[in-house]
mmCIF file of C-alpha atoms in Angstrom:
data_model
loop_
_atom_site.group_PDB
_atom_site.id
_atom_site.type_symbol
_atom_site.label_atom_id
_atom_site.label_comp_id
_atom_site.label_asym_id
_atom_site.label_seq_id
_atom_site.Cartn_x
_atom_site.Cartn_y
_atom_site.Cartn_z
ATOM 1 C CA UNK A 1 115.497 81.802 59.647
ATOM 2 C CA UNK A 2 114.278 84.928 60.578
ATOM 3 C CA UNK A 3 112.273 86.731 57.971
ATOM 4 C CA UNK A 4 111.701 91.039 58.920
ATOM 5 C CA UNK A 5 110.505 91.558 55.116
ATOM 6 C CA UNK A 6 107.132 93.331 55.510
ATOM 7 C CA UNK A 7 104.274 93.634 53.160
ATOM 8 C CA UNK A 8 101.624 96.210 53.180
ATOM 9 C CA UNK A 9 99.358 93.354 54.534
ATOM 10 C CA UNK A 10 101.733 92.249 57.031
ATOM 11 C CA UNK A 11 102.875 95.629 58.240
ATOM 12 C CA UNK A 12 99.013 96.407 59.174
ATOM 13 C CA UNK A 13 99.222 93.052 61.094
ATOM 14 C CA UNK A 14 101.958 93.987 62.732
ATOM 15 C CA UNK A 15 100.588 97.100 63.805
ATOM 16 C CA UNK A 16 97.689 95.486 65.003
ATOM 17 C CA UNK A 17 100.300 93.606 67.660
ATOM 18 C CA UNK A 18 101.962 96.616 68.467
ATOM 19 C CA UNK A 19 98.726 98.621 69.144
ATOM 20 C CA UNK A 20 97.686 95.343 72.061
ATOM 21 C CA UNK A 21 100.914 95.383 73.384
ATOM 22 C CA UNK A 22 101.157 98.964 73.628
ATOM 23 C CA UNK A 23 97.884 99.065 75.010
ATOM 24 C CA UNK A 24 99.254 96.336 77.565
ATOM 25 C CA UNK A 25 102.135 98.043 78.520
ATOM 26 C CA UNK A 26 100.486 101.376 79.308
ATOM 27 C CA UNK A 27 98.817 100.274 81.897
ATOM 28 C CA UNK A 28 100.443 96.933 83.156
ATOM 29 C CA UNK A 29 101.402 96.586 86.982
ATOM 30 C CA UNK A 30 105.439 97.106 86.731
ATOM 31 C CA UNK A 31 105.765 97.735 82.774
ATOM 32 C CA UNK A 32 103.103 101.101 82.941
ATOM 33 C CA UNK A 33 104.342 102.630 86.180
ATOM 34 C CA UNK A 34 104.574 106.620 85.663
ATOM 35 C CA UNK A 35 107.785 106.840 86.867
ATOM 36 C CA UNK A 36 108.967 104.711 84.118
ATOM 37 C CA UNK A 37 110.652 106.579 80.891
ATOM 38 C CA UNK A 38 108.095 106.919 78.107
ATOM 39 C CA UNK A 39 111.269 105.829 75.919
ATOM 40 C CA UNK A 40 111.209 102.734 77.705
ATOM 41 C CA UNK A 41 107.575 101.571 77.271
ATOM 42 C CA UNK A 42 107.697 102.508 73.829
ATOM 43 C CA UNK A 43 111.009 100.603 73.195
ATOM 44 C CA UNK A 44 109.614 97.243 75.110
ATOM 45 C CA UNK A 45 106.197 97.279 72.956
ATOM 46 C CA UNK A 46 107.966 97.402 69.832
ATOM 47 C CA UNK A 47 110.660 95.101 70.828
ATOM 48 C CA UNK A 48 107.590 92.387 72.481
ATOM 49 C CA UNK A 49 105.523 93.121 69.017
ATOM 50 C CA UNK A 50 108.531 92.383 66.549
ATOM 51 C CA UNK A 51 109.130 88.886 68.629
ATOM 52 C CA UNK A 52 105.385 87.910 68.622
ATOM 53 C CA UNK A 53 104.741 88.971 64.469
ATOM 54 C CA UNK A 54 107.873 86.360 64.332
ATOM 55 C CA UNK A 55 106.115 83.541 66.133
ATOM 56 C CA UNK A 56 102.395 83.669 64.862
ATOM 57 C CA UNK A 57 101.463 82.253 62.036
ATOM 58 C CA UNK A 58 100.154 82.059 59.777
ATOM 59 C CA UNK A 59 99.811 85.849 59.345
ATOM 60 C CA UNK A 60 96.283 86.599 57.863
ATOM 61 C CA UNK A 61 95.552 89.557 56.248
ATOM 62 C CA UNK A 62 93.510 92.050 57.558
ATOM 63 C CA UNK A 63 89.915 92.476 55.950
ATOM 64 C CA UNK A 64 88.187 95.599 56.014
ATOM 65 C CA UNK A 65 86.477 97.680 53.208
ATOM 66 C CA UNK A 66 86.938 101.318 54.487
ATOM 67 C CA UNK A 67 88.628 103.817 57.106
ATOM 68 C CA UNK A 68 85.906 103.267 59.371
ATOM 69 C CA UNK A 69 86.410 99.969 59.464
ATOM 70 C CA UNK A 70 90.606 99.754 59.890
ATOM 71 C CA UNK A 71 89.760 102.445 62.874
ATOM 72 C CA UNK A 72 87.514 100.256 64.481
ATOM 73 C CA UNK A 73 90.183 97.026 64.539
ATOM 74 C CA UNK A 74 92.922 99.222 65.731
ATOM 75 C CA UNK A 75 89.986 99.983 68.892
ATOM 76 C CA UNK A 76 89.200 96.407 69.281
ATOM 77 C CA UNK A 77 92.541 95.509 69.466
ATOM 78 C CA UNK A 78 93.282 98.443 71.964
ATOM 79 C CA UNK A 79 90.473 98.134 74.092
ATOM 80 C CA UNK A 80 91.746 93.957 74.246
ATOM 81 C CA UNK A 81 95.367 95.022 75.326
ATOM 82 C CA UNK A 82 93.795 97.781 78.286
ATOM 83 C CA UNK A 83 91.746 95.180 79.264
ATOM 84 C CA UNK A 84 94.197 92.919 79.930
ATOM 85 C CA UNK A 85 96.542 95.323 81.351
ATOM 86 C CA UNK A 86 93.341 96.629 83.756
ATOM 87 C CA UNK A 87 92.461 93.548 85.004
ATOM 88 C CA UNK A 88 95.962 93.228 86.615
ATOM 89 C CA UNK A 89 96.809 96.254 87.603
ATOM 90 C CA UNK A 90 93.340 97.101 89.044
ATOM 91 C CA UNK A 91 94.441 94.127 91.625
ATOM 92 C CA UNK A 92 96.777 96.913 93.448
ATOM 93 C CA UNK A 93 94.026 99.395 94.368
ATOM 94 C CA UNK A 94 93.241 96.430 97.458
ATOM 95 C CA UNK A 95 96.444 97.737 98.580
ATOM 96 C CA UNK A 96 95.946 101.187 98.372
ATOM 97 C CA UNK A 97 92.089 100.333 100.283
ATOM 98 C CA UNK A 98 93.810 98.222 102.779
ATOM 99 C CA UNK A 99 96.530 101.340 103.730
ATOM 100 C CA UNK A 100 93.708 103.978 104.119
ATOM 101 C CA UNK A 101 91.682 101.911 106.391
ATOM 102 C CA UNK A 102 94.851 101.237 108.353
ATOM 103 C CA UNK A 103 95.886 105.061 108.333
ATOM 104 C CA UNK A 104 92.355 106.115 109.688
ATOM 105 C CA UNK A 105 92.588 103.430 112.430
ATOM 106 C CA UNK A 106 96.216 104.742 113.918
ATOM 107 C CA UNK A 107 95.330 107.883 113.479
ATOM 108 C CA UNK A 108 97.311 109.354 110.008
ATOM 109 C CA UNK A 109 94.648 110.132 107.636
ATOM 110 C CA UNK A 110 95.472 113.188 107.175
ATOM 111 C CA UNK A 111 99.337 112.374 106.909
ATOM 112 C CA UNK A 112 99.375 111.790 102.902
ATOM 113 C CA UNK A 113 102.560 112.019 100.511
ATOM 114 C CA UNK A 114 103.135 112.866 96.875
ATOM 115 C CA UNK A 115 103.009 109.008 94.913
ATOM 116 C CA UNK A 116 104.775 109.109 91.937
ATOM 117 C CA UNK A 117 103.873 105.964 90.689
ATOM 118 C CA UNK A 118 100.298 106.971 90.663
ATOM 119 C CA UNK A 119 100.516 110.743 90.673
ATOM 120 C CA UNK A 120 97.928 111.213 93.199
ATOM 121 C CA UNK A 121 98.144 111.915 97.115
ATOM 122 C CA UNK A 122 97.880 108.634 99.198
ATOM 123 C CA UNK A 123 98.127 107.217 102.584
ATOM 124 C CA UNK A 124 101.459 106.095 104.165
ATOM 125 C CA UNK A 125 100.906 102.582 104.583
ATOM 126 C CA UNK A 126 99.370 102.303 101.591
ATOM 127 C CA UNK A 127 102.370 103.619 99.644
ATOM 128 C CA UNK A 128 104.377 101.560 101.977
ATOM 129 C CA UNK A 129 102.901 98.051 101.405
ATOM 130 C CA UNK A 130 102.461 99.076 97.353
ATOM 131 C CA UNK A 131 106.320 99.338 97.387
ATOM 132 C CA UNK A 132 106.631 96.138 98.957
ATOM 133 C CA UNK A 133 103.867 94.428 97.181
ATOM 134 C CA UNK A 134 105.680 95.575 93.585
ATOM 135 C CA UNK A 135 109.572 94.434 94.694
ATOM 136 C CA UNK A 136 107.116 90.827 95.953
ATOM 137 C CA UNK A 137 106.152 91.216 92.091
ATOM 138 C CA UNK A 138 109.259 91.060 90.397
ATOM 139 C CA UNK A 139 111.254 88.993 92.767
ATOM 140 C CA UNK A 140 108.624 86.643 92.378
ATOM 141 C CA UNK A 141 108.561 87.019 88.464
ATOM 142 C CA UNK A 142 105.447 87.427 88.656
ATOM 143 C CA UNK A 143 105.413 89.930 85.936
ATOM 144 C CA UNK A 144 106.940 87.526 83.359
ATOM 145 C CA UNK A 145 103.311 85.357 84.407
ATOM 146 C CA UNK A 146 101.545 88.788 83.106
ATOM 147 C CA UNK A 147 103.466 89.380 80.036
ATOM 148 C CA UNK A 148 103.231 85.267 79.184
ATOM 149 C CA UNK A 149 99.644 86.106 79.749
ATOM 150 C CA UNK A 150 99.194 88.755 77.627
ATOM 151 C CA UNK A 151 101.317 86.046 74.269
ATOM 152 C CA UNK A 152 98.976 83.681 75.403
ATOM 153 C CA UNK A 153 95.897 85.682 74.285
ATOM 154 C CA UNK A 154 97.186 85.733 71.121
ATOM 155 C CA UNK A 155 96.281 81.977 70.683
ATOM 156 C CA UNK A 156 92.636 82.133 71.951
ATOM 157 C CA UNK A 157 92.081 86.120 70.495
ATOM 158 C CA UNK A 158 94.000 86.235 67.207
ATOM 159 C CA UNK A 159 93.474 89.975 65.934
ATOM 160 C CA UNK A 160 90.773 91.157 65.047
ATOM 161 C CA UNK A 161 89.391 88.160 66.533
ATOM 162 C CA UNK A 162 88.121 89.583 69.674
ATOM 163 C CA UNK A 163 84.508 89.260 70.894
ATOM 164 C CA UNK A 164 82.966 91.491 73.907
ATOM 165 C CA UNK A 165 81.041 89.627 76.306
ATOM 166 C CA UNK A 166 79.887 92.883 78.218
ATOM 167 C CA UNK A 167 77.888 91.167 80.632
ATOM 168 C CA UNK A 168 80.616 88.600 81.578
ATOM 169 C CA UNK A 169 83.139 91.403 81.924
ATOM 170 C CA UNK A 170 80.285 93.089 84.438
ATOM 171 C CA UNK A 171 79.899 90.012 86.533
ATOM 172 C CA UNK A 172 84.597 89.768 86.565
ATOM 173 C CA UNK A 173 84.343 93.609 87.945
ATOM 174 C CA UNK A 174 81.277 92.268 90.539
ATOM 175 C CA UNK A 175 83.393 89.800 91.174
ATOM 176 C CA UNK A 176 86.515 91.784 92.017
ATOM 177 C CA UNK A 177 84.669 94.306 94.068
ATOM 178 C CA UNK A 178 83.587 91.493 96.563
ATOM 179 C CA UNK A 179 87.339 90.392 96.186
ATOM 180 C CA UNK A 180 88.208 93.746 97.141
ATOM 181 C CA UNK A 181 86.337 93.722 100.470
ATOM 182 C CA UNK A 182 87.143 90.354 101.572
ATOM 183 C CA UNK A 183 91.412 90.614 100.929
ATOM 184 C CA UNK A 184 91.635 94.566 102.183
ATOM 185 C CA UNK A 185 89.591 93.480 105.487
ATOM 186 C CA UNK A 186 91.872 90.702 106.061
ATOM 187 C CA UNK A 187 95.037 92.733 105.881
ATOM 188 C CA UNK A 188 93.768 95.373 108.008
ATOM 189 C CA UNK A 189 92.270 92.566 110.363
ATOM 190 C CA UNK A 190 94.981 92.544 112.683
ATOM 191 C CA UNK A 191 95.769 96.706 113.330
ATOM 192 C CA UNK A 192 91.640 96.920 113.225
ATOM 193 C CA UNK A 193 91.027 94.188 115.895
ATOM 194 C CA UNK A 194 94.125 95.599 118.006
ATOM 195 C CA UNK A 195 92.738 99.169 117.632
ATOM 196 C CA UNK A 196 89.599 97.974 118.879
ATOM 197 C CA UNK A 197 90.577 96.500 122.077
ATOM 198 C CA UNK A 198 92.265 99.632 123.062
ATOM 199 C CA UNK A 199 89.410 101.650 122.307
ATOM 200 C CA UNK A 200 87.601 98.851 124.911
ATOM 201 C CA UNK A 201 90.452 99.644 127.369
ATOM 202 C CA UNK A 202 90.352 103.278 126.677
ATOM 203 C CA UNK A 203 86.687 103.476 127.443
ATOM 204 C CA UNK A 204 87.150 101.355 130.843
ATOM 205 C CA UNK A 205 89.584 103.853 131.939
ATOM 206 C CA UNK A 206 87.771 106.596 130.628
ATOM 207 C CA UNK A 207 85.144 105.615 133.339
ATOM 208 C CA UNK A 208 87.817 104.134 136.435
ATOM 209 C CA UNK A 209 89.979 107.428 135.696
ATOM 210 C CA UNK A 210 87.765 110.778 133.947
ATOM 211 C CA UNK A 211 90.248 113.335 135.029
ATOM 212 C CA UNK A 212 92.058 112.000 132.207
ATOM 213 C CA UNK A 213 92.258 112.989 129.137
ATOM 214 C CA UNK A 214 91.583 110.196 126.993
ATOM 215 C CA UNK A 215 91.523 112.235 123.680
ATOM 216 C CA UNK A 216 95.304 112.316 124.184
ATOM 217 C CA UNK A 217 96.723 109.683 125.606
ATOM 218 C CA UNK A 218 94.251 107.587 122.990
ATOM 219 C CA UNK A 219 95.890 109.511 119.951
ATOM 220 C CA UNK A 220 99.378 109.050 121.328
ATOM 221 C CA UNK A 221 98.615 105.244 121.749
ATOM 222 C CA UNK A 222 97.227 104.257 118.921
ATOM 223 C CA UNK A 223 100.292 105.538 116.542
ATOM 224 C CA UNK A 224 102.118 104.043 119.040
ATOM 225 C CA UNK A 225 100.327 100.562 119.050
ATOM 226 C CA UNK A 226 99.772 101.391 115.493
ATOM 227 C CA UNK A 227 103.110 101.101 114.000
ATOM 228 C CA UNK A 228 104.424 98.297 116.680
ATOM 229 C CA UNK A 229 101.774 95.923 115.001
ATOM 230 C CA UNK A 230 102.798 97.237 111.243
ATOM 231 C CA UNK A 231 106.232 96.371 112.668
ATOM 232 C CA UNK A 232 105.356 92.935 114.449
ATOM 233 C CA UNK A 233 103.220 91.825 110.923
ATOM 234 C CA UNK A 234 105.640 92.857 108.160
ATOM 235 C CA UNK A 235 106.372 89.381 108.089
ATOM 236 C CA UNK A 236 102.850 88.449 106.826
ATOM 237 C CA UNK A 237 103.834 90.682 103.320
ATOM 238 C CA UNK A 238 104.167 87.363 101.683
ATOM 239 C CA UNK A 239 101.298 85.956 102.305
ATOM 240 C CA UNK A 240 99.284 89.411 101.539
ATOM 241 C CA UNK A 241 100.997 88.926 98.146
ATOM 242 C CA UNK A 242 99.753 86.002 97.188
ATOM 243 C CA UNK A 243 95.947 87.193 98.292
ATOM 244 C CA UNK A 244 96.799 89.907 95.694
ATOM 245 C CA UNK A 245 98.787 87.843 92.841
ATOM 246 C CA UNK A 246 96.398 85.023 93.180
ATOM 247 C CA UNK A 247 93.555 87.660 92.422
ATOM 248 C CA UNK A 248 95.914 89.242 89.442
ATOM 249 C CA UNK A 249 95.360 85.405 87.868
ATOM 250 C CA UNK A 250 91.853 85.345 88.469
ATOM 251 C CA UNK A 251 91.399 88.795 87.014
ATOM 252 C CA UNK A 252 92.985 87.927 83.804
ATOM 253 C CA UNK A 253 91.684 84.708 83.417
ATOM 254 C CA UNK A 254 88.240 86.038 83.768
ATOM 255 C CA UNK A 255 88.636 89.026 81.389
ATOM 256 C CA UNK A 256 90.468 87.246 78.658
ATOM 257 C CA UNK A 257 87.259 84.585 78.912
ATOM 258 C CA UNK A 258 84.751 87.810 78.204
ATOM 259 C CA UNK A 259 86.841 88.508 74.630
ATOM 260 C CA UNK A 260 86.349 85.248 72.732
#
């Protein structure tokens, strides 16, 4: 039987849930996105919070002898549910890294567009493959393995139960930053080593031919080239997303190990 009487002990705990989740939501690959209704995010955290003050137990009361105190649980347990949120969707920037070095080897750099996901100005490719990357993510449910991670906390972190290890979470972010460089290189492998053999050709002729002008044929080519090896390598998109899901899993892993 389902029991929704609340106490005024309970009712703190279960704002203590709703603060993570929220906290979790906001910033969550798929669940934050800014072109989602705030309605909706709202909605979805209370909705995940009622569910999960239904299934743990036992329901401890919260302990704390002043304002101070209560304010400083309702940060811990916010600064646990951006965390977790952070460490997943901070996986998406290799993306975003990966597009720009691709745009400033064909030649758009300069060619950004409005993203409304992120509010900020980037890079065609890179707001192409982030579209692509996010449909991989839900038809691959792999936001259900994010959400299942963030219940799953609950069982190693209980609130107010959460314990910074500061220089653990310093060595995850070392961690991901060598990540970074190692998965954005190897998507922009094959347009970089492409690019670079016609900049070998384009030299040769440079010398064979100089009343050419280079400058412009070598523009015209590389969008040209450019796009056909976008085109010929969309079919490696699923194996890009599991470079960037498997690093999701490693993310959170590694951050929920720094809390407890």
């Amino acid at each position: 039987m389902i029991n929704y009487l609340f106490t005024v002990y309970t009712f703190e705990y279960f704002l203590m849930i709703l603060v993570r989740v929220a906290s979790f939501v906001f910033v969550a690959p798929f669940f934050g996105m800014n072109n989602t209704p705030g309605r909706v995010k709202i909605g979805l955290s209370a909705f995940l919070a009622l569910i999960l003050y239904q299934a743990i137990l036992p329901k401890e009361s919260l302990e704390y002898s002043g304002t101070i105190e209560f304010a400083i649980i309702v940060l811990r347990e916010g600064i646990t549910g951006l965390l977790i949120g952070f460490a997943a969707n901070i996986c998406n920037s290799i993306i975003v890294f990966s597009g720009k070095v691709i745009d400033m080897e064909i030649g758009l750099a300069m060619a950004n567009i409005y993203d409304p996901m992120t509010r900020t100005q980037s890079g065609l490719t890179g707001t192409m493959y982030n579209y692509f990357i996010m449909l991989l993510l839900i038809i691959t449910d792999m936001h259900h393995y994010i959400l299942r991670a963030l219940i799953d906390t609950y069982q190693l972190i209980p609130v107010n139960g959460t314990v910074f290890d500061w220089e653990h979470l310093m060595s995850t972010m070392s961690m991901y930053i060598a990540d970074l460089m190692v998965i954005g290189f190897r998507i922009v492998l094959p347009v970089f080593a492409t690019s670079m053999i016609l900049n070998c050709i384009l030299g040769v002729m440079a010398k064979v031919a100089p009343q050419m002008n280079m400058f412009a044929v070598g523009m015209q080519l590389k969008v040209l080239i450019g796009f056909s090896v976008l085109f010929v390598t969309i079919i490696l998109l699923p194996d890009i997303s599991n470079f960037i899901f498997r690093e999701m899993k490693r993310m959170i892993v590694s951050v929920v190990e720094g809390m407890y």
